[in-house]
Amino acid sequence: MAPLYIGDQGKAVLFHTSGTNLNTTGAGFWVGEVQQVSVSESEGYRMTRYAGTATRDVQQITQGAQTFGGTVTIYPQDFRMLKYALGSCIDSGSPTPYQHDFVATNNNNGTLEVGGESLPAFNMELSQSVLIGGSGVNMVRNVYGNFVNSFTISSTEGELVTMELEYVGRAGSFASGATTAVTEDTNRCFQWADCKWVVPGSSATATANIKSWSFNIANNLELPNYTDATRIIGTPIPTNRDYAVSLTYNADSSQGKAIYDQYFKGGSSFNMSFDATASTGSRTLFVAFSGCKITAFDSPLVREGVQEFTFTVTPQTVTAVEQSLTFKYNAE
């Protein structure tokens, strides 16, 4: 019996791009405590039938448009993937801790990797390996030109922070040889107790009673497939960007009037912030949300237990600053 591919020998390694979003440059980097990577790929097979064959069966099966995509689910040890969701990262600071300023880009901005594109791409190696059985027995898939279509971080009380990336890739390749070595980050991942939100209508230092939360960035990528003598898609085009924050509280009498009456029904704008601190001064994230409005609110009446507020905040702009132990999030 041939050796099985078992989960403990699987690995996901990411790479910077250079020159074009299909070119890999530099060493692979660790992306966090990866829980699962899905790859939804299609060869676009078409089944065709035509007159004159005297059969009800399919006559030809041909390859069509080639597409790649999927999700990456991670327990984050840092937030470097914000660069790929927002568009820009400025690295600074030396010696440690190092600072990374994330800024949302528009379609008149260029990335460091490819000047004519407003979102950076990453390349990814996914390997399913065995340590016995000779050479040429690994399954190594490379997916190139990956763009973040949707980015979400979330947590709930007592749990780890989860990061999920929905990505779109442009091309792929297969190998069966050695996999890329990558240095493991042994710092603990971020958890619910590292995090706090400051939302108007509550304390100035931390909003009380939050049970669960999520923050999403949607790039709403358009996927062209040009007549250009290739089956792969063209570079994805970022359309209008959307942000959404979802918060669920144990309902508090000091918060109800402001949240519901002033901000949801009254439509008042506000600013708010999110902090995550795994290690003070060296592993922190601060996210600022400006021009916010509560665009959805729900508080079902239940016959027992604590009542809850669940609402969606829609910001106009988002910026983020991270302190980390990694010198460069951009290619060195």
Coordinates of C-alpha atoms in Angstrom, one line a residue:
M1 CA 0.0 0.0 0.0
A2 CA 1.3 3.4 -0.9
P3 CA 1.9 5.9 1.9
L4 CA -1.1 8.2 2.6
Y5 CA -1.0 11.9 2.7
I6 CA -1.7 12.8 6.4
G7 CA -2.6 16.2 7.8
D8 CA 0.6 16.7 9.9
Q9 CA 2.8 16.6 6.8
G10 CA 0.7 19.3 4.9
K11 CA 2.1 22.8 4.6
A12 CA 1.1 26.2 3.1
V13 CA 3.9 28.6 2.1
L14 CA 3.3 32.1 0.7
F15 CA 5.6 34.1 -1.6
H16 CA 6.0 37.7 -2.7
T17 CA 5.6 38.5 -6.4
S18 CA 7.8 40.7 -8.5
G19 CA 7.5 42.3 -12.0
T20 CA 4.2 40.6 -12.7
N21 CA 1.7 39.0 -10.3
L22 CA 2.6 35.6 -11.7
N23 CA 6.3 35.8 -10.8
T24 CA 7.6 34.5 -7.5
T25 CA 10.4 36.3 -5.7
G26 CA 12.4 35.7 -2.5
A27 CA 12.0 33.1 0.2
G28 CA 8.6 31.7 1.3
F29 CA 7.0 33.2 4.4
W30 CA 5.0 31.8 7.2
V31 CA 1.4 33.1 7.2
G32 CA 0.2 32.0 10.6
E33 CA -1.3 28.9 12.2
V34 CA -3.0 27.5 9.1
Q35 CA -6.1 25.5 9.8
Q36 CA -7.3 24.8 6.3
V37 CA -6.7 25.9 2.7
S38 CA -9.3 25.1 0.1
V39 CA -8.5 25.2 -3.6
S40 CA -11.5 25.4 -5.9
E41 CA -10.1 25.0 -9.4
S42 CA -11.8 24.4 -12.7
E43 CA -10.5 23.5 -16.1
G44 CA -13.8 24.8 -17.6
Y45 CA -14.6 21.5 -19.3
R46 CA -17.3 21.8 -22.0
M47 CA -19.4 18.9 -23.2
T48 CA -20.5 19.4 -26.8
R49 CA -22.9 17.6 -29.1
Y50 CA -23.7 18.1 -32.7
A51 CA -25.8 16.7 -35.5
G52 CA -24.7 13.9 -37.7
T53 CA -23.3 11.4 -35.1
A54 CA -26.4 9.2 -34.7
T55 CA -25.9 9.0 -30.9
R56 CA -27.4 10.6 -27.8
D57 CA -24.0 10.6 -26.1
V58 CA -21.6 13.5 -25.6
Q59 CA -19.4 13.8 -28.7
Q60 CA -16.5 16.0 -27.4
I61 CA -15.2 17.1 -24.0
T62 CA -12.8 20.1 -24.3
Q63 CA -11.1 22.3 -21.8
G64 CA -12.3 25.9 -21.4
A65 CA -11.5 28.8 -19.0
Q66 CA -9.1 27.9 -16.2
T67 CA -10.0 29.3 -12.8
F68 CA -8.6 29.1 -9.3
G69 CA -9.9 30.3 -6.0
G70 CA -10.7 29.2 -2.4
T71 CA -10.3 30.2 1.2
V72 CA -7.4 30.2 3.7
T73 CA -8.4 29.9 7.4
I74 CA -5.7 30.9 9.9
Y75 CA -5.3 31.5 13.6
P76 CA -3.2 34.7 13.1
Q77 CA 0.1 35.3 14.8
D78 CA 0.4 38.6 13.0
F79 CA -1.8 40.6 10.6
R80 CA 0.5 40.9 7.5
M81 CA -2.4 39.8 5.3
L82 CA -4.0 43.2 5.8
K83 CA -1.6 44.4 3.2
Y84 CA -3.2 42.1 0.6
A85 CA -6.7 43.1 1.6
L86 CA -6.2 46.8 1.9
G87 CA -3.5 47.3 -0.7
S88 CA -0.5 49.1 0.9
C89 CA 1.9 48.4 3.7
I90 CA 4.7 50.8 4.8
D91 CA 7.4 49.0 6.9
S92 CA 9.4 51.0 9.4
G93 CA 11.2 50.8 12.7
S94 CA 14.5 49.2 13.7
P95 CA 15.4 47.5 16.0
T96 CA 12.3 45.6 17.1
P97 CA 9.4 46.2 17.4
Y98 CA 8.8 46.9 13.8
Q99 CA 5.9 49.0 12.6
H100 CA 3.6 48.3 9.6
D101 CA 1.1 51.0 8.4
F102 CA -1.7 49.6 6.3
V103 CA -3.6 52.0 4.0
A104 CA -6.4 51.2 1.6
T105 CA -5.5 51.8 -2.1
N106 CA -7.6 53.0 -5.0
N107 CA -7.3 52.3 -8.7
N108 CA -5.0 55.3 -9.2
N109 CA -2.4 53.8 -6.9
G110 CA 0.3 51.3 -7.8
T111 CA 1.7 48.5 -5.6
L112 CA 5.4 48.0 -4.8
E113 CA 5.4 44.7 -6.7
V114 CA 3.5 45.8 -9.9
G115 CA 3.2 49.5 -10.5
G116 CA 0.1 49.4 -12.6
E117 CA -2.0 47.4 -10.1
S118 CA -3.7 48.8 -7.0
L119 CA -3.8 45.5 -5.0
P120 CA -0.7 43.3 -4.4
A121 CA -0.8 39.6 -5.1
F122 CA 0.8 36.6 -3.4
N123 CA 1.8 33.2 -4.7
M124 CA 1.2 30.1 -2.7
E125 CA 2.6 26.6 -2.4
L126 CA 0.4 23.9 -1.0
S127 CA 2.0 20.6 -0.3
Q128 CA 0.7 17.2 0.8
S129 CA 3.8 15.1 1.6
V130 CA 5.1 11.7 2.7
L131 CA 8.5 11.1 4.2
I132 CA 8.9 7.6 2.9
G133 CA 8.3 6.0 -0.4
G134 CA 11.1 7.4 -2.6
S135 CA 11.3 10.5 -4.8
G136 CA 8.5 12.1 -6.8
V137 CA 5.8 11.1 -4.3
N138 CA 4.7 14.4 -2.9
M139 CA 1.7 16.4 -4.2
V140 CA 2.8 20.0 -4.5
R141 CA 0.4 22.6 -6.0
N142 CA 1.4 26.1 -6.7
V143 CA -1.2 28.8 -7.2
Y144 CA 0.0 32.1 -8.8
G145 CA -1.4 35.6 -8.9
N146 CA -3.6 35.3 -5.8
F147 CA -5.7 38.4 -4.9
V148 CA -7.7 38.8 -1.7
N149 CA -11.4 39.1 -2.6
S150 CA -12.7 39.1 1.0
F151 CA -10.8 39.3 4.3
T152 CA -12.4 38.6 7.7
I153 CA -11.1 38.5 11.2
S154 CA -13.5 37.4 14.0
S155 CA -13.7 35.9 17.4
T156 CA -16.2 35.0 20.1
E157 CA -15.9 34.9 23.9
G158 CA -13.3 32.3 25.1
E159 CA -12.0 31.5 21.6
L160 CA -9.0 32.2 19.3
V161 CA -9.1 35.0 16.7
T162 CA -9.8 33.5 13.3
M163 CA -8.7 35.1 10.0
E164 CA -10.3 33.9 6.7
L165 CA -9.1 35.0 3.3
E166 CA -11.2 34.3 0.2
Y167 CA -8.8 34.5 -2.7
V168 CA -8.9 34.4 -6.5
G169 CA -5.9 32.9 -8.3
R170 CA -4.8 33.2 -11.9
A171 CA -2.7 30.1 -12.7
G172 CA -1.3 27.0 -11.2
S173 CA 1.3 24.2 -11.6
F174 CA 2.0 20.8 -10.1
A175 CA 5.2 19.2 -8.8
S176 CA 6.0 16.0 -7.0
G177 CA 9.5 16.8 -5.6
A178 CA 10.7 18.6 -2.5
T179 CA 8.7 21.3 -0.7
T180 CA 9.8 24.7 0.2
A181 CA 11.3 25.1 3.7
V182 CA 9.8 27.9 5.9
T183 CA 10.7 29.2 9.3
E184 CA 7.9 28.5 11.9
D185 CA 6.6 31.4 14.0
T186 CA 6.4 30.0 17.5
N187 CA 4.7 33.0 19.1
R188 CA 1.2 32.3 20.3
C189 CA -1.7 33.3 18.2
F190 CA -4.1 36.1 19.0
Q191 CA -7.2 35.3 21.1
W192 CA -10.4 37.0 22.3
A193 CA -8.8 38.2 25.5
D194 CA -6.2 40.2 23.5
C195 CA -8.9 42.3 21.8
K196 CA -11.1 45.3 22.6
W197 CA -13.5 47.6 20.8
V198 CA -14.2 51.2 21.6
V199 CA -17.6 52.1 20.2
P200 CA -19.5 55.3 21.1
G201 CA -22.3 54.9 23.6
S202 CA -20.0 53.0 25.9
S203 CA -16.9 53.4 28.0
A204 CA -14.1 55.5 26.5
T205 CA -11.6 52.7 27.2
A206 CA -13.4 49.5 26.1
T207 CA -16.9 48.6 25.1
A208 CA -18.5 46.2 27.6
N209 CA -20.4 43.0 27.1
I210 CA -19.3 42.1 23.6
K211 CA -19.9 38.4 23.0
S212 CA -18.7 38.0 19.4
W213 CA -17.5 40.2 16.6
S214 CA -16.2 40.2 13.0
F215 CA -14.6 42.7 10.7
N216 CA -14.8 42.2 6.9
I217 CA -13.1 43.9 3.9
A218 CA -14.6 43.0 0.5
N219 CA -12.7 44.0 -2.7
N220 CA -15.5 42.8 -5.0
L221 CA -13.1 41.7 -7.7
E222 CA -14.2 41.6 -11.3
L223 CA -12.6 38.6 -13.1
P224 CA -11.9 39.3 -16.8
N225 CA -11.2 36.5 -19.2
Y226 CA -9.9 38.2 -22.3
T227 CA -9.4 37.0 -25.9
D228 CA -5.7 36.9 -25.4
A229 CA -4.6 33.4 -26.5
T230 CA -4.7 32.0 -23.0
R231 CA -7.2 30.1 -20.9
I232 CA -6.3 31.9 -17.6
I233 CA -8.1 34.9 -16.3
G234 CA -6.6 38.4 -16.6
T235 CA -5.5 40.4 -13.6
P236 CA -8.6 40.8 -11.3
I237 CA -10.0 44.4 -11.2
P238 CA -10.9 45.8 -7.8
T239 CA -14.4 47.5 -8.0
N240 CA -16.0 49.4 -5.1
R241 CA -14.7 48.3 -1.7
D242 CA -17.0 47.5 1.2
Y243 CA -16.3 47.3 5.0
A244 CA -18.5 45.8 7.6
V245 CA -18.2 45.3 11.3
S246 CA -20.7 43.0 13.1
L247 CA -21.0 43.1 16.9
T248 CA -23.1 41.1 19.3
Y249 CA -23.6 42.4 22.9
N250 CA -25.3 41.3 26.0
A251 CA -27.8 44.2 26.0
D252 CA -27.0 46.9 28.6
S253 CA -29.3 49.7 29.7
S254 CA -26.5 52.2 29.5
Q255 CA -25.9 51.4 25.8
G256 CA -29.4 50.9 24.4
K257 CA -30.5 54.5 23.8
A258 CA -27.2 55.5 22.1
I259 CA -26.9 52.5 19.9
Y260 CA -30.5 52.2 18.9
D261 CA -31.9 55.7 19.1
Q262 CA -29.0 58.0 18.3
Y263 CA -26.9 55.9 15.9
F264 CA -29.3 53.5 14.2
K265 CA -32.6 55.4 14.2
G266 CA -31.0 58.8 14.3
G267 CA -28.3 58.1 11.8
S268 CA -25.5 59.8 13.6
S269 CA -22.0 59.2 12.3
F270 CA -19.2 58.2 14.6
N271 CA -15.6 56.9 14.8
M272 CA -14.5 53.7 16.5
S273 CA -11.5 51.6 17.0
F274 CA -10.3 48.0 17.5
D275 CA -7.2 46.9 19.5
A276 CA -5.5 43.5 19.7
T277 CA -2.5 43.1 22.0
A278 CA -0.8 39.7 22.3
S279 CA 2.4 41.3 23.8
T280 CA 2.4 44.9 24.8
G281 CA 4.7 47.1 22.6
S282 CA 5.8 44.3 20.3
R283 CA 2.7 42.4 19.0
T284 CA -0.2 44.8 18.6
L285 CA -2.8 45.9 16.0
F286 CA -4.8 49.1 16.1
V287 CA -7.5 49.6 13.5
A288 CA -9.3 53.0 13.1
F289 CA -12.8 53.2 11.6
S290 CA -14.0 56.6 10.4
G291 CA -17.4 57.9 9.2
C292 CA -19.3 54.9 10.7
K293 CA -23.0 54.4 10.8
I294 CA -25.1 51.5 12.2
T295 CA -26.8 50.2 9.1
A296 CA -28.6 47.1 10.6
F297 CA -29.8 46.4 14.2
D298 CA -31.5 43.4 15.7
S299 CA -32.5 42.8 19.3
P300 CA -35.0 39.9 19.5
L301 CA -37.1 39.7 22.6
V302 CA -36.6 36.3 24.4
R303 CA -38.5 34.9 27.3
E304 CA -35.5 34.0 29.4
G305 CA -31.8 34.8 29.6
V306 CA -29.9 37.9 28.7
Q307 CA -31.3 40.0 25.8
E308 CA -28.8 40.7 23.0
F309 CA -28.0 43.5 20.6
T310 CA -26.6 42.5 17.2
F311 CA -25.8 45.2 14.8
T312 CA -23.7 46.0 11.7
V313 CA -21.4 49.0 11.5
T314 CA -20.5 50.3 8.0
P315 CA -17.4 52.5 8.0
Q316 CA -16.4 54.8 5.2
T317 CA -12.6 54.5 5.8
V318 CA -10.3 52.1 7.6
T319 CA -6.6 52.4 8.5
A320 CA -4.5 50.0 10.6
V321 CA -1.1 50.1 12.3
E322 CA 0.7 47.0 13.6
Q323 CA 3.7 46.5 15.8
S324 CA 5.3 43.1 15.2
L325 CA 8.6 41.1 15.5
T326 CA 8.9 40.8 11.7
F327 CA 11.1 43.4 10.0
K328 CA 9.5 43.4 6.5
Y329 CA 6.1 42.6 5.3
N330 CA 7.1 43.8 1.8
A331 CA 9.7 41.9 -0.3
E332 CA 13.2 42.8 0.9

